[in-house]
PDB file of C-alpha atoms in Angstrom:
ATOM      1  CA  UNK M1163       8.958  25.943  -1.887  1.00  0.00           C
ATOM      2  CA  UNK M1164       9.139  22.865  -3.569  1.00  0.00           C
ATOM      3  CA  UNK M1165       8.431  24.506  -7.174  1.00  0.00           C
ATOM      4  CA  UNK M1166      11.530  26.607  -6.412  1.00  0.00           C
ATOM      5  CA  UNK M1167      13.574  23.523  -5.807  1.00  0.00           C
ATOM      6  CA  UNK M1168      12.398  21.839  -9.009  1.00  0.00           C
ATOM      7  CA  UNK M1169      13.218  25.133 -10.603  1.00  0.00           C
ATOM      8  CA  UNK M1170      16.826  25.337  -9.480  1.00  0.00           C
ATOM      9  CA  UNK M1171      17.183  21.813 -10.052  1.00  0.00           C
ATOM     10  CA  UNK M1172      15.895  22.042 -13.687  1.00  0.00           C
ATOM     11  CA  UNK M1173      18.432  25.315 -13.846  1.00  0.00           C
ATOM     12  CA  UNK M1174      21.521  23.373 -12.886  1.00  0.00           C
ATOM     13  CA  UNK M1175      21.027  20.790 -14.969  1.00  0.00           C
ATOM     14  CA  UNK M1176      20.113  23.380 -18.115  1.00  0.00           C
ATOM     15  CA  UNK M1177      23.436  24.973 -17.418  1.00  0.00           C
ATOM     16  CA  UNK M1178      25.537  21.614 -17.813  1.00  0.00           C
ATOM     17  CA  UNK M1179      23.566  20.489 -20.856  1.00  0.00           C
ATOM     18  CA  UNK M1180      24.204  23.751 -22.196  1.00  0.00           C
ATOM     19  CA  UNK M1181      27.948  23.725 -22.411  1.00  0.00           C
ATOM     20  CA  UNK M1182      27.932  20.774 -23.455  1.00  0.00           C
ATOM     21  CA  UNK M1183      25.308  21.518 -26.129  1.00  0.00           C
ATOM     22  CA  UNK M1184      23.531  17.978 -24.461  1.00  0.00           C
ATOM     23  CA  UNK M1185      20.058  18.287 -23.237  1.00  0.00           C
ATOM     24  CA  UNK M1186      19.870  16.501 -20.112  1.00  0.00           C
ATOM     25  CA  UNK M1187      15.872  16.299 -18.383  1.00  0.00           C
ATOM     26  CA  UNK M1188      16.474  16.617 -14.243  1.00  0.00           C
ATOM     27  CA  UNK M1189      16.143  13.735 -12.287  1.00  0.00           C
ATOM     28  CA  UNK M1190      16.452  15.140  -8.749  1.00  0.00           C
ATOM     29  CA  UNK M1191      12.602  16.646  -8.349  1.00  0.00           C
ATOM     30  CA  UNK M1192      10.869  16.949  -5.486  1.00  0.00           C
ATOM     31  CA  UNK M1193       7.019  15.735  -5.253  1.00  0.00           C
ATOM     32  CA  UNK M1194       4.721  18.635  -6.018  1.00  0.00           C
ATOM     33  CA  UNK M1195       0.910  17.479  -4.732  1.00  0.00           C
ATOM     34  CA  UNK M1196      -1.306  18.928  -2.951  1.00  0.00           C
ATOM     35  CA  UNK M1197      -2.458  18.156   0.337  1.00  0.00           C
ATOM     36  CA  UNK M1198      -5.151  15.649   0.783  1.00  0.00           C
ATOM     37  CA  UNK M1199      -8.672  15.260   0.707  1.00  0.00           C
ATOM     38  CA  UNK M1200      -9.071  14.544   4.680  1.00  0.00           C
ATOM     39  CA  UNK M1201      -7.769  12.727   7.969  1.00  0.00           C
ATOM     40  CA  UNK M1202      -9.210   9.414   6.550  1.00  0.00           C
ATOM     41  CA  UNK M1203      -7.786   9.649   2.881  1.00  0.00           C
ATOM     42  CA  UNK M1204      -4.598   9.969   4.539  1.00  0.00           C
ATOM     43  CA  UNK M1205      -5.000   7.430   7.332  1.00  0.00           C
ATOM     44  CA  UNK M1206      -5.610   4.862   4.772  1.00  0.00           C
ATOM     45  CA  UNK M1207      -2.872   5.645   2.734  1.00  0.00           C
ATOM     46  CA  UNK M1208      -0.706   5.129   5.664  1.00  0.00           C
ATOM     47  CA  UNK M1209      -2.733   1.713   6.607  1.00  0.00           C
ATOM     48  CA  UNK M1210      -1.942   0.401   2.916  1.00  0.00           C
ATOM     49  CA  UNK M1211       1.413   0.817   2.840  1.00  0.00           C
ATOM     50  CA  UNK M1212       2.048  -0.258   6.659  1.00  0.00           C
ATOM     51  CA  UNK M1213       0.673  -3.325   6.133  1.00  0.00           C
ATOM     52  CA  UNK M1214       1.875  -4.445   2.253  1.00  0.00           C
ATOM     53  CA  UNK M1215       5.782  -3.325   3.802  1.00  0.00           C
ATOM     54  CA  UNK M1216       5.324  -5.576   6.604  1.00  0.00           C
ATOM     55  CA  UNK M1217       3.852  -8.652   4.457  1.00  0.00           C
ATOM     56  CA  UNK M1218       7.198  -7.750   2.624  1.00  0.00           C
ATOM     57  CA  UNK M1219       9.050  -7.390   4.745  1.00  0.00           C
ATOM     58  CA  UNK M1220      11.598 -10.106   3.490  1.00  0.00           C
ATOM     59  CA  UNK M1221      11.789  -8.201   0.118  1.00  0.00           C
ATOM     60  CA  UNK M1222      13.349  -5.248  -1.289  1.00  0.00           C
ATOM     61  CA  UNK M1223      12.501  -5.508  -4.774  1.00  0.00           C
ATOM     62  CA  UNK M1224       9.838  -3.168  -4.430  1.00  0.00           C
ATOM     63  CA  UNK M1225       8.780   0.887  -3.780  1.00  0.00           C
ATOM     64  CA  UNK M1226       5.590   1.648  -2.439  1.00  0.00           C
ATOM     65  CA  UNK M1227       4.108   4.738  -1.560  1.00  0.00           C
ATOM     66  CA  UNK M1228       1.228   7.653  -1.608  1.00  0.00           C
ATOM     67  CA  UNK M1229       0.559  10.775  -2.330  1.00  0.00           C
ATOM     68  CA  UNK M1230       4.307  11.261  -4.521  1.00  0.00           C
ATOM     69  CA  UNK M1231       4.516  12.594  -8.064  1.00  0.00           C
ATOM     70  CA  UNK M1232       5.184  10.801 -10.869  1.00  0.00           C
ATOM     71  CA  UNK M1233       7.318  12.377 -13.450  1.00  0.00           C
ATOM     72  CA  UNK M1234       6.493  10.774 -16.908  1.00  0.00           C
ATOM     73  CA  UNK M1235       7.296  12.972 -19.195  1.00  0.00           C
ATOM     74  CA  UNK M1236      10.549  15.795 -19.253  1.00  0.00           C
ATOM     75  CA  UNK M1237       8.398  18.499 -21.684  1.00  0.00           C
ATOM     76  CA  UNK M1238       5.472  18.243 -19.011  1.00  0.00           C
ATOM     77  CA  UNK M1239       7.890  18.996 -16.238  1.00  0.00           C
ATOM     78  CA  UNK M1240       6.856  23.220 -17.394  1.00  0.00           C
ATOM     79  CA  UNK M1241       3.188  22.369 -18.144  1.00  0.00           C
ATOM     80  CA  UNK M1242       2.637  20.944 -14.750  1.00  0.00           C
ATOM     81  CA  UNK M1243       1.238  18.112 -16.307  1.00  0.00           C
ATOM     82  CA  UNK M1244       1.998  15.274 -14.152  1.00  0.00           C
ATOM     83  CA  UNK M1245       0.240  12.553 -11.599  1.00  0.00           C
ATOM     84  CA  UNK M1246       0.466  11.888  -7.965  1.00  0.00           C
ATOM     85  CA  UNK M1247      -1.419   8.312  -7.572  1.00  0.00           C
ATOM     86  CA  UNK M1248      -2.700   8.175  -3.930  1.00  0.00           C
ATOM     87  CA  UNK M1249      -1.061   4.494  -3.818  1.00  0.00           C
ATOM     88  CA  UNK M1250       0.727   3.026  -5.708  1.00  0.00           C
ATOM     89  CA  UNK M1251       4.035  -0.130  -6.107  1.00  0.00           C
ATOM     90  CA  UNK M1252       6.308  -0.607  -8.671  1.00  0.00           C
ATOM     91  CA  UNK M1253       7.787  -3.456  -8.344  1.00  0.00           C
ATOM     92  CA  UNK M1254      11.661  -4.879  -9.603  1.00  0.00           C
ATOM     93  CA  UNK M1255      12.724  -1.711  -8.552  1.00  0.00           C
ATOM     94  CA  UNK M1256      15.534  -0.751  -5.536  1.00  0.00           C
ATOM     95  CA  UNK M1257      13.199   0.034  -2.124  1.00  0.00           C
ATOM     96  CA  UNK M1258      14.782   3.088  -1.384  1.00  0.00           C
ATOM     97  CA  UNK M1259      13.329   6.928   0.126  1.00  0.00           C
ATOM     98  CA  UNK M1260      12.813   9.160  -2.980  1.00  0.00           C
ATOM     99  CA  UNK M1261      11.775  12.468  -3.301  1.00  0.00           C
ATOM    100  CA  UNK M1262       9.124  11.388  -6.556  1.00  0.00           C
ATOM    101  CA  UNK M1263       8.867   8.878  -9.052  1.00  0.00           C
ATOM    102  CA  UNK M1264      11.098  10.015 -11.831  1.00  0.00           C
ATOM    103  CA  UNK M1265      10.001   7.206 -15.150  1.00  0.00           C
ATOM    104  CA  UNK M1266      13.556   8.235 -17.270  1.00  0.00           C
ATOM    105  CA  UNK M1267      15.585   7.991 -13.795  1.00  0.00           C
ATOM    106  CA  UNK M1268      13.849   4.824 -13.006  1.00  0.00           C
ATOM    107  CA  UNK M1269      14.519   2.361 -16.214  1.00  0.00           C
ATOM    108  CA  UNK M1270      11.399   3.864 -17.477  1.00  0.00           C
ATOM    109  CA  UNK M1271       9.232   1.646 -15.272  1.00  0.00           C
ATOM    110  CA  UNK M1272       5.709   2.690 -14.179  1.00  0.00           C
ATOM    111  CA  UNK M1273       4.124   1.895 -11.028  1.00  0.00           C
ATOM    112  CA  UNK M1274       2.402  -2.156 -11.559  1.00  0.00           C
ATOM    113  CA  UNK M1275      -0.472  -1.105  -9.158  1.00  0.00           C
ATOM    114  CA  UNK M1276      -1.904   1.806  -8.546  1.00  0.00           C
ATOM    115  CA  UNK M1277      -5.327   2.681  -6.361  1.00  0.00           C
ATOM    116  CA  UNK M1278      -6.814   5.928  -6.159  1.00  0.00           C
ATOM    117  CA  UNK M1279      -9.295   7.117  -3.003  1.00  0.00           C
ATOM    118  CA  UNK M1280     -12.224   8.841  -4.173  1.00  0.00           C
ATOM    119  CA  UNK M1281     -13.542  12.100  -2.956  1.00  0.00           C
ATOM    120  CA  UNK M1282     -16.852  13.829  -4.250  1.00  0.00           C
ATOM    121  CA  UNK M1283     -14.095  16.948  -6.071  1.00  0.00           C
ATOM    122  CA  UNK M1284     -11.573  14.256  -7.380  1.00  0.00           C
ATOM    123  CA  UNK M1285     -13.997  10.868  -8.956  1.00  0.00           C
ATOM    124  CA  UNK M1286     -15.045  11.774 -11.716  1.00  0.00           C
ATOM    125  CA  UNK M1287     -11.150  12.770 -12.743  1.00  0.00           C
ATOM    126  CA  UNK M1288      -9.722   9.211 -11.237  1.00  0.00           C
ATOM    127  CA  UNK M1289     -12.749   7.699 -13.047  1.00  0.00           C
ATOM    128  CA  UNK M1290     -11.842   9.118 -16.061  1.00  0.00           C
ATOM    129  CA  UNK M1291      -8.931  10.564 -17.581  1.00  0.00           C
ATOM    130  CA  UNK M1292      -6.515   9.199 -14.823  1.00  0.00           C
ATOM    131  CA  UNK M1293      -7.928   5.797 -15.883  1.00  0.00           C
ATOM    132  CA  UNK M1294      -7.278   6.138 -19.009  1.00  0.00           C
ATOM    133  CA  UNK M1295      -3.838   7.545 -18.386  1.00  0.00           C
ATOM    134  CA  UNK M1296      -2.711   4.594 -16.633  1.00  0.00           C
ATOM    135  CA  UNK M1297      -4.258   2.301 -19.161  1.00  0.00           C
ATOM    136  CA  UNK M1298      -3.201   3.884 -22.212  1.00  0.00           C
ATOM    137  CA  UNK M1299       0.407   6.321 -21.019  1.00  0.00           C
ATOM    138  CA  UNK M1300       1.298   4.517 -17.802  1.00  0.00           C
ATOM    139  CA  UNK M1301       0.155   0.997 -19.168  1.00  0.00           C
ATOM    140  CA  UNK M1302       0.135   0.139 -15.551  1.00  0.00           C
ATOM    141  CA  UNK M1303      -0.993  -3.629 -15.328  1.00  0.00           C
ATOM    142  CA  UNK M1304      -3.674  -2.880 -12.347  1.00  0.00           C
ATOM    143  CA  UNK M1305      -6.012   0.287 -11.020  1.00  0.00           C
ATOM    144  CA  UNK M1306      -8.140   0.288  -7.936  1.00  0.00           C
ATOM    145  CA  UNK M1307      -9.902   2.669  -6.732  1.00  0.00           C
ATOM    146  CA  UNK M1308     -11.966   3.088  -3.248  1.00  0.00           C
ATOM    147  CA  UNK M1309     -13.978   5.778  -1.766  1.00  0.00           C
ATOM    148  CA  UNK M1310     -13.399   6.135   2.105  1.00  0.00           C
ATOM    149  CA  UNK M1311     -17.353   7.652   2.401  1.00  0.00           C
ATOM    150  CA  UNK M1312     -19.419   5.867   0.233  1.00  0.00           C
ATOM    151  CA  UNK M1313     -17.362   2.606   0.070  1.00  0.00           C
ATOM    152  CA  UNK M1314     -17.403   2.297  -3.747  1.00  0.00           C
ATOM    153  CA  UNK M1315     -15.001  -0.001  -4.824  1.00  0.00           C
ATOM    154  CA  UNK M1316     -13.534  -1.155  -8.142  1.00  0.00           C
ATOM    155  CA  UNK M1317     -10.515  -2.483  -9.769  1.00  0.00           C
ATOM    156  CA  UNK M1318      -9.449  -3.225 -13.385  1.00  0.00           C
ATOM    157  CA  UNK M1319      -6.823  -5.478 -15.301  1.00  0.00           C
ATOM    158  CA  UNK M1320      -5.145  -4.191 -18.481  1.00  0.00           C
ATOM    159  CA  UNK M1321      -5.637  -7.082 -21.144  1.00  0.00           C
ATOM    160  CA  UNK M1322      -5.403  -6.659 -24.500  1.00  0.00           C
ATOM    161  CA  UNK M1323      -4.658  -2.938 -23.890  1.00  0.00           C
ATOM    162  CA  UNK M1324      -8.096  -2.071 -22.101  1.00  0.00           C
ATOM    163  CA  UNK M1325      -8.723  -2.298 -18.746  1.00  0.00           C
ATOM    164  CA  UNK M1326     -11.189  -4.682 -17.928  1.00  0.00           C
ATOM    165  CA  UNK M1327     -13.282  -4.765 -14.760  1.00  0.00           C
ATOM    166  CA  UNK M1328     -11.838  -7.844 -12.029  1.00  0.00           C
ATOM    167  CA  UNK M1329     -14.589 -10.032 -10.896  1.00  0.00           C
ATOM    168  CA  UNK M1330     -15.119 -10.122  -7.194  1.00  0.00           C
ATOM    169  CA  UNK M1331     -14.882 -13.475  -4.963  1.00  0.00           C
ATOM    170  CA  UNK M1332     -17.962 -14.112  -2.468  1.00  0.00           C
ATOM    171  CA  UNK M1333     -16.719 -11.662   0.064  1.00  0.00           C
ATOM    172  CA  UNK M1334     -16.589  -9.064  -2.697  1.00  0.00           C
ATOM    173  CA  UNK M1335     -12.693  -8.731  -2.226  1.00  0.00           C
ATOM    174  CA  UNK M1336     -10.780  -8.609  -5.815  1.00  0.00           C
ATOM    175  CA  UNK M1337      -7.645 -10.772  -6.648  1.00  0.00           C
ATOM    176  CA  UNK M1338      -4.174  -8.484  -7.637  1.00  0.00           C
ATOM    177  CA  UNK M1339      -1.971 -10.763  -9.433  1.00  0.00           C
ATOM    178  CA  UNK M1340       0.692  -8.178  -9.293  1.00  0.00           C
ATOM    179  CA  UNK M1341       0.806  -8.404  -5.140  1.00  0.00           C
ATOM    180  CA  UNK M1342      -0.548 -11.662  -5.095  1.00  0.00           C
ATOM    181  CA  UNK M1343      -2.962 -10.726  -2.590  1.00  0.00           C
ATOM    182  CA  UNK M1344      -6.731  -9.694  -2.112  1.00  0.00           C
ATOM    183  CA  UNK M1345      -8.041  -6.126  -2.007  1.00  0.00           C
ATOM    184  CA  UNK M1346     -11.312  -5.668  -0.289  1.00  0.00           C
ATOM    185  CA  UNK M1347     -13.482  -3.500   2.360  1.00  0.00           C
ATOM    186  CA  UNK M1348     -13.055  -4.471   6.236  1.00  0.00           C
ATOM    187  CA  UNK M1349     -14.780  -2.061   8.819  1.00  0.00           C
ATOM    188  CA  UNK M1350     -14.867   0.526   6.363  1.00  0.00           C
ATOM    189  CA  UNK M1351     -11.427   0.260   5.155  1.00  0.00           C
ATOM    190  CA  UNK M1352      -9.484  -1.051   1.703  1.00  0.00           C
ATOM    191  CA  UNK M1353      -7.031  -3.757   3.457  1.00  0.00           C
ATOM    192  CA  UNK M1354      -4.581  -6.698   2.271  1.00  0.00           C
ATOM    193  CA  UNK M1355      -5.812 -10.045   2.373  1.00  0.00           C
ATOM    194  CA  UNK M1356      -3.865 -12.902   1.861  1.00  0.00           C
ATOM    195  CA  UNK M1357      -3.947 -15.852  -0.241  1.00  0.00           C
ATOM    196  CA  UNK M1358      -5.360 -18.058   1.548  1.00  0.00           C
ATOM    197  CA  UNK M1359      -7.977 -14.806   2.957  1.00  0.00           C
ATOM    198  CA  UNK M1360      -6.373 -14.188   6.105  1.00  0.00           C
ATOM    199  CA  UNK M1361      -5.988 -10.061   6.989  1.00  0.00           C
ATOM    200  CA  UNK M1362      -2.596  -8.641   6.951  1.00  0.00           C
ATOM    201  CA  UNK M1363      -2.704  -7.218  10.091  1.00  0.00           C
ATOM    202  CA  UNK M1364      -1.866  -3.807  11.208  1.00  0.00           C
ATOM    203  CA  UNK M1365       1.186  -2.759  13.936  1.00  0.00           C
ATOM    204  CA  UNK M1366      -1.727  -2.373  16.483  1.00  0.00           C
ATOM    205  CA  UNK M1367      -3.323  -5.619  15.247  1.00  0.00           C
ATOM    206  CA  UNK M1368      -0.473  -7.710  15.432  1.00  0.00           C
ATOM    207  CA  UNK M1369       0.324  -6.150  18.916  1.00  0.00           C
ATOM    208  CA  UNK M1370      -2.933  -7.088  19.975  1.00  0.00           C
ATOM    209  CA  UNK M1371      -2.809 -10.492  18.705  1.00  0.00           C
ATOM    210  CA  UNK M1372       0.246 -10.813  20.436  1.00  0.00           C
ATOM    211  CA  UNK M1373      -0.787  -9.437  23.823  1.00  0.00           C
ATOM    212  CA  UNK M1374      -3.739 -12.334  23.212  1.00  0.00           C
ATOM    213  CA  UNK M1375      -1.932 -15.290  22.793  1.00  0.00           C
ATOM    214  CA  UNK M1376       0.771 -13.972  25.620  1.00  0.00           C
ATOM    215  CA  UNK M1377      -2.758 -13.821  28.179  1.00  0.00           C
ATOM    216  CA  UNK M1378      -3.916 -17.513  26.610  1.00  0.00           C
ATOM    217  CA  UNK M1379      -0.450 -19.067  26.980  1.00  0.00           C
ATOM    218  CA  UNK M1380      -0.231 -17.462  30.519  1.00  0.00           C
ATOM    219  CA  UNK M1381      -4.221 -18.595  31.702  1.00  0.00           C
ATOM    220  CA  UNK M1382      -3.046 -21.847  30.025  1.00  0.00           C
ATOM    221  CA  UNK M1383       0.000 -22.243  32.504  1.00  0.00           C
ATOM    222  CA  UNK M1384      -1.865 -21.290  35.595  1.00  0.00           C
ATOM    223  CA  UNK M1385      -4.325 -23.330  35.481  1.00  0.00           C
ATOM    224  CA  UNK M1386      -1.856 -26.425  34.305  1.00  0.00           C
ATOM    225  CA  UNK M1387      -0.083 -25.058  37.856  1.00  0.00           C
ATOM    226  CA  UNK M1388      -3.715 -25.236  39.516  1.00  0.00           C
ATOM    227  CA  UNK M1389      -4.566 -28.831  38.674  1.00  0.00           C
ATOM    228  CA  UNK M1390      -0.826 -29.638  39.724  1.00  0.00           C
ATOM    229  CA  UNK M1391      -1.479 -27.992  43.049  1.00  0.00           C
ATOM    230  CA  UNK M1392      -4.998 -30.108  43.330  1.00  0.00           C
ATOM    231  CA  UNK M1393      -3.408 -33.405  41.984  1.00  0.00           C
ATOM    232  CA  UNK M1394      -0.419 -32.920  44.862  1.00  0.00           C
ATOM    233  CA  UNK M1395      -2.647 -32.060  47.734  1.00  0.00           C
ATOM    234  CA  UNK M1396      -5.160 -35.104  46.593  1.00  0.00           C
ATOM    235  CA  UNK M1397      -2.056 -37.780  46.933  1.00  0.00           C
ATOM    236  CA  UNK M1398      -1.426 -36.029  50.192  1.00  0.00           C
ATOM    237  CA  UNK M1399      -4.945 -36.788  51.552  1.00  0.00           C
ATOM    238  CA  UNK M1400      -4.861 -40.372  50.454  1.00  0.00           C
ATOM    239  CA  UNK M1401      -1.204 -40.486  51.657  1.00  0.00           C
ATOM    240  CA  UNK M1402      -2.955 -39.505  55.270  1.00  0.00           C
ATOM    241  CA  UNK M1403      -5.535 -42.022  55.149  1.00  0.00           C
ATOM    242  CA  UNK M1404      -3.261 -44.865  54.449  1.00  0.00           C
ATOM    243  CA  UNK M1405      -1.352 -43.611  57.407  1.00  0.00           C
ATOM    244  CA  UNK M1406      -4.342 -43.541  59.624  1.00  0.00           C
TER     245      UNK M1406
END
């Protein structure tokens, strides 16, 4: 289904350019990739981006998502040949739903950061020629990528046109200048850290953290009420002896 859309779409727009003698490459495609690798690849795609849109929440400079196409090139539209990043941001861009990432609808920007997760079928490809894609095609400034099984975990900075490997801190988390935030491995999972290496939490984390400091604040008042009580009924005793 969606290759028939991106057909009729790439029909329409033929037709116009046509009389009109204007070739014209379509903009309006829908994402083409296929499903993914398991339950955790995609539960971690969904953790990334739940987490980076809350720290951002402020902002809408910014598109992030996973598992979308990225058009780079009109002539490979036919050839197929085209890239769905697991995760990836682009950033000075309008944070709106899209159907793919479309580079000659989009200003020609490519994504700033882009991570891949690893399976056994797919690492030596996003080890490879997807890394040098995005170093040498996409020129996109930073590329992680993180295997859900086996934990391996790497990330690169393009300088001087290569990427070059980052350097991990002591808690083997690596630095993103582009999100301004650390990238590391917590309970088996690639999560956000901030600056100062605090975890951006999750909806259920924050909940839970919440539902914490609602129990501490309450525990807190009770037994403020309970030494009230005690202080009350000890100036009533002494109130009684100084009667008697």
């Amino acid at each position: 289904m969606t290759v028939a859309k991106n057909s009729e779409a790439t029909a329409e727009v033929n037709v116009m350019a046509e009389s009109e003698s204007i070739i014209i490459p379509p903009c309006d495609l829908w994402s083409d990739e296929p499903p993914l690798e398991s339950d955790r690849h995609r539960d971690q795609i969904e953790l990334l981006l739940a987490c980076l849109k809350w720290w951002w929440r402020e902002r809408s400079d910014f598109y992030a998502t996973g598992n979308l196409t990225i058009y780079f090139s009109p002539e490979h539209i036919t050839t197929r040949d085209f890239r769905g990043p697991d995760f990836f941001v682009v950033l000075g861009t309008e944070n709106r739903p899209r159907k793919s990432w479309v580079v000659w609808a989009e200003q020609g920007k490519y994504p700033n950061v882009i991570i891949e997760l690893l399976s056994n079928s797919t690492a030596k490809v996003d080890k490879g020629l997807k890394k040098i894609l995005y170093q040498d095609t996409f020129r996109t400034p930073e590329y992680f990528w993180f295997h859900p099984d086996t934990l391996d975990f790497q990330g690169f900075r393009l300088m001087g046109g290569q990427y070059q490997p980052l350097d991990p801190n002591t808690q083997g988390w690596l630095w993103s200048q582009q999100l301004e935030l650390f990238l590391g491995v917590h309970n088996s999972q690639l999560r956000f850290f901030s600056g100062d290496q605090q975890l951006v939490p999750t909806p259920d984390e924050r909940a839970q953290a919440a539902q914490q400091q609602a129990q501490a604040e309450r525990q807190q008042r009770e037994l403020a009420e309970k030494r009230v009580e005690e202080l009350l009924a000890r100036l009533k005793e002494l109130g009684d002896e100084s009667d008697a």
